[in-house]
mmCIF file of C-alpha atoms in Angstrom:
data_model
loop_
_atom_site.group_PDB
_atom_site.id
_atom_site.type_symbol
_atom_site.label_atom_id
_atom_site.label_comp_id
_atom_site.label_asym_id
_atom_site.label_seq_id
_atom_site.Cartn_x
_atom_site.Cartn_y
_atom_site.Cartn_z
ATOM 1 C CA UNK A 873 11.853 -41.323 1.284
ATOM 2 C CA UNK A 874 10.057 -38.890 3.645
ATOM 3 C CA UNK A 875 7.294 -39.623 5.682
ATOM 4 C CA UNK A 876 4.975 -37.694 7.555
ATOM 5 C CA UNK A 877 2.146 -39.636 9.830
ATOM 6 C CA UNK A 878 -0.844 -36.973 9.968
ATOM 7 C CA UNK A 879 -3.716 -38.049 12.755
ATOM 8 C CA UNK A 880 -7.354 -36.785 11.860
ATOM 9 C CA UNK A 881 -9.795 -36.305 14.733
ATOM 10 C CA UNK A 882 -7.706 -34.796 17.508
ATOM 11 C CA UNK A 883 -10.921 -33.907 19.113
ATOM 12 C CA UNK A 884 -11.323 -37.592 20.322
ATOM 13 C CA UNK A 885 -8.195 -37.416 21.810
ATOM 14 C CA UNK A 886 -7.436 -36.698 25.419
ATOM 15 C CA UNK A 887 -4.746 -34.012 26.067
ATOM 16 C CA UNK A 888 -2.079 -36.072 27.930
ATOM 17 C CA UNK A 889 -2.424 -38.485 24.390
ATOM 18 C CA UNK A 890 -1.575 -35.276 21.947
ATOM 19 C CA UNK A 891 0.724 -34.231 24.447
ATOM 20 C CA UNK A 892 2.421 -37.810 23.957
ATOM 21 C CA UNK A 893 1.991 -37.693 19.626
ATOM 22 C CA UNK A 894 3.859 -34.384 19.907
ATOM 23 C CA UNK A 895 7.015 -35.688 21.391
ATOM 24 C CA UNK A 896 6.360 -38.383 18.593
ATOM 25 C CA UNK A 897 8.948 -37.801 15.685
ATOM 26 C CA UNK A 898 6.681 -37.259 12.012
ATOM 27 C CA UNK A 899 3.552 -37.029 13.240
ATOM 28 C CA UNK A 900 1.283 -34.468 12.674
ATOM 29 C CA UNK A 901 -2.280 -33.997 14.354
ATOM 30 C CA UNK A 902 -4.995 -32.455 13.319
ATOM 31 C CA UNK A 903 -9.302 -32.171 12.638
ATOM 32 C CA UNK A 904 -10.095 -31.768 9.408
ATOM 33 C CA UNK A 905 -13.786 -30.794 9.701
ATOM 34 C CA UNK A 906 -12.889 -27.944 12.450
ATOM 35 C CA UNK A 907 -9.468 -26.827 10.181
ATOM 36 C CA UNK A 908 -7.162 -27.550 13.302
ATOM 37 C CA UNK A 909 -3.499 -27.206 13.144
ATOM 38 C CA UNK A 910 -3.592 -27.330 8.902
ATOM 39 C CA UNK A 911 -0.884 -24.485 9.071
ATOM 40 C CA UNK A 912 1.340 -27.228 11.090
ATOM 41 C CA UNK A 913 0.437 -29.974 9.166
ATOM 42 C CA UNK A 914 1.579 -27.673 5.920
ATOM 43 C CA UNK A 915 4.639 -26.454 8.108
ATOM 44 C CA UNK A 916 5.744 -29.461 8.225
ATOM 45 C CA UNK A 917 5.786 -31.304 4.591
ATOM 46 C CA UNK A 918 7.817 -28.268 3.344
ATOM 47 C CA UNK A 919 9.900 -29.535 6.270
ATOM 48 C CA UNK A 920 10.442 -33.013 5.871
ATOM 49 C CA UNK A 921 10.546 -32.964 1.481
ATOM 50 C CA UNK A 922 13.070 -30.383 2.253
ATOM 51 C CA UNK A 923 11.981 -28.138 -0.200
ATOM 52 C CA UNK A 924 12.386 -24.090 -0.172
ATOM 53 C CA UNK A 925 9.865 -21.368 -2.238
ATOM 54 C CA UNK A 926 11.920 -18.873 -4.106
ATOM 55 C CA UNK A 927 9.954 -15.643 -5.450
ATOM 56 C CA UNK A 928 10.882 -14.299 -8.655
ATOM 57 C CA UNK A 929 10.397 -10.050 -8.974
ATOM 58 C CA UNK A 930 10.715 -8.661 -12.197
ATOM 59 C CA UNK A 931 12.518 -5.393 -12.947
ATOM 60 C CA UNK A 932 10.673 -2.737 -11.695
ATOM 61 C CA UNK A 933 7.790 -4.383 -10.533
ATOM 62 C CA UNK A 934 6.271 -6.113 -7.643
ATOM 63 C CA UNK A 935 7.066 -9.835 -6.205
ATOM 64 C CA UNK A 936 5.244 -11.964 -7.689
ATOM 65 C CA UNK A 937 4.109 -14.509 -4.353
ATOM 66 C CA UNK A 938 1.199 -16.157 -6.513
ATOM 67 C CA UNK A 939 3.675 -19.064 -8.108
ATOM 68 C CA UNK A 940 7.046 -19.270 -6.171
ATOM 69 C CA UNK A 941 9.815 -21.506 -8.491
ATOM 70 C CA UNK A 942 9.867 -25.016 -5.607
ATOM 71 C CA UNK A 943 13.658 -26.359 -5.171
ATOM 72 C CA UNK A 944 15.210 -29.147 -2.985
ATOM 73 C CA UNK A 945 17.165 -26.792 -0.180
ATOM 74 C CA UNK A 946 20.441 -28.721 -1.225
ATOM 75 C CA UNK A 947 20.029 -27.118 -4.984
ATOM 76 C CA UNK A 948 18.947 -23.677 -3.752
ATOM 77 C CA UNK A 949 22.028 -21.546 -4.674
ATOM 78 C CA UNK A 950 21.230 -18.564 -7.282
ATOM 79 C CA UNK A 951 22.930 -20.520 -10.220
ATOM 80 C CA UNK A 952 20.685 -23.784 -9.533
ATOM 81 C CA UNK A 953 17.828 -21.375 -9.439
ATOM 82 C CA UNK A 954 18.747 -19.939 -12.993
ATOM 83 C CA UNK A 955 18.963 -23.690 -14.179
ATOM 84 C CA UNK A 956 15.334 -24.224 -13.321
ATOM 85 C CA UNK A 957 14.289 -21.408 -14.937
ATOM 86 C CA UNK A 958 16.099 -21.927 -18.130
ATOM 87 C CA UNK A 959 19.832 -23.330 -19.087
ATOM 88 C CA UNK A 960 20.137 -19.976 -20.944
ATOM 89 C CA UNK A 961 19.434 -18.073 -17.902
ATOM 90 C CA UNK A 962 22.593 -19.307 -16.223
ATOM 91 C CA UNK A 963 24.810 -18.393 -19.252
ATOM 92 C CA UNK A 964 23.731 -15.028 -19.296
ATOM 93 C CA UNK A 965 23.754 -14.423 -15.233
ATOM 94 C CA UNK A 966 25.373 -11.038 -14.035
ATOM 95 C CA UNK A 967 23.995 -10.494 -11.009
ATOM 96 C CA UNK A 968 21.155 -11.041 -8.351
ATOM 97 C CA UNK A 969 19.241 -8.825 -5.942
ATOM 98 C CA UNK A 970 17.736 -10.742 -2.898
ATOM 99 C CA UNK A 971 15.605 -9.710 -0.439
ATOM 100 C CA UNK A 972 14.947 -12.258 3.039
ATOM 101 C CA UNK A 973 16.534 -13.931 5.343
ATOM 102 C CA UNK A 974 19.546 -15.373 3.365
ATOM 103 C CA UNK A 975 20.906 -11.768 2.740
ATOM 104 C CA UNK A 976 21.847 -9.030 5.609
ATOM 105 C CA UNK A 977 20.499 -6.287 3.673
ATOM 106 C CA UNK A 978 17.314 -6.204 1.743
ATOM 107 C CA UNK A 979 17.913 -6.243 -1.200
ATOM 108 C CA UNK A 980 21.528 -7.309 -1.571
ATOM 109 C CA UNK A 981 23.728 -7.563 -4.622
ATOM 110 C CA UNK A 982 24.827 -11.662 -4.764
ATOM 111 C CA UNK A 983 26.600 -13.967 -7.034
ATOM 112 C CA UNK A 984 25.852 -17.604 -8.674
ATOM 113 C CA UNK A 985 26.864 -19.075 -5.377
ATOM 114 C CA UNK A 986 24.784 -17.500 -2.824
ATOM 115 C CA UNK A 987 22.720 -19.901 -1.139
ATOM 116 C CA UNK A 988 18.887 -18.830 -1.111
ATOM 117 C CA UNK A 989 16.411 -19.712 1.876
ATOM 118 C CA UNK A 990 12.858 -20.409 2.008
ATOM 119 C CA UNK A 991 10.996 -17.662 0.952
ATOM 120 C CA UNK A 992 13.739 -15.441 -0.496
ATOM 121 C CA UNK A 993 12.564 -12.885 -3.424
ATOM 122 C CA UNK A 994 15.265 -13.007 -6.580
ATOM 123 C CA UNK A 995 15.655 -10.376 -9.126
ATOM 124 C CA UNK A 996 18.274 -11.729 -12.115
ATOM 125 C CA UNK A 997 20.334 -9.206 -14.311
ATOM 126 C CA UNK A 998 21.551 -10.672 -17.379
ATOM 127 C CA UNK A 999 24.004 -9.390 -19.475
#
């Protein structure tokens, strides 16, 4: 099970002592009332659950980046993605477009098997 340590009130703290928490393995720290390091302290749960954001972009339209489909990386491949969207989805796959960082170019024609990363946009063709 995951676990991430996060330490409120770094203001207290002396900078050799952060310095010190930072080589510290799943710790995070931070100051909640002054919104210090919150983009770390996000950073790093999508780290340690291990989880990737894929967008979905319907034909012909825009990306939609307001509610990304959440998967563990390990079951991040197009086909797994078409599972959590619905079994049918899968059975009727053709093709993919991706744009980001899993693909050279943007977008790029893929298969069931491609493996998506974190923050990938998907486009599905059924047939």
């Amino acid at each position: 099970m995951p676990c991430l340590y996060v330490l409120n009130k770094i203001d207290k703290l002396y900078v050799e002592e952060l310095e010190l928490l930072e080589k510290v393995p799943h710790y995070v720290c931070i100051n909640a009332k002054d919104k210090w390091n919150l983009d770390e302290l996000v950073e790093r749960i999508w780290e340690e659950l291990d989880l990737v954001r894929i967008y979905t972009k319907p034909r012909k339209r825009v990306p939609d980046f307001s509610a990304p489909v959440i998967l563990k990386r390990k079951y991040s491949k197009v086909e797994d993605f078409c599972k959590n969207i619905h079994k049918s989805l899968a059975d009727e796959f053709k093709s993919a477009y991706v744009w980001g960082k899993s693909v050279k170019h943007n977008p790029q024609k893929v298969g069931k098997d491609h493996q998506l990363f974190d923050e990938d946009v998907i486009q599905v063709n059924k047939k």
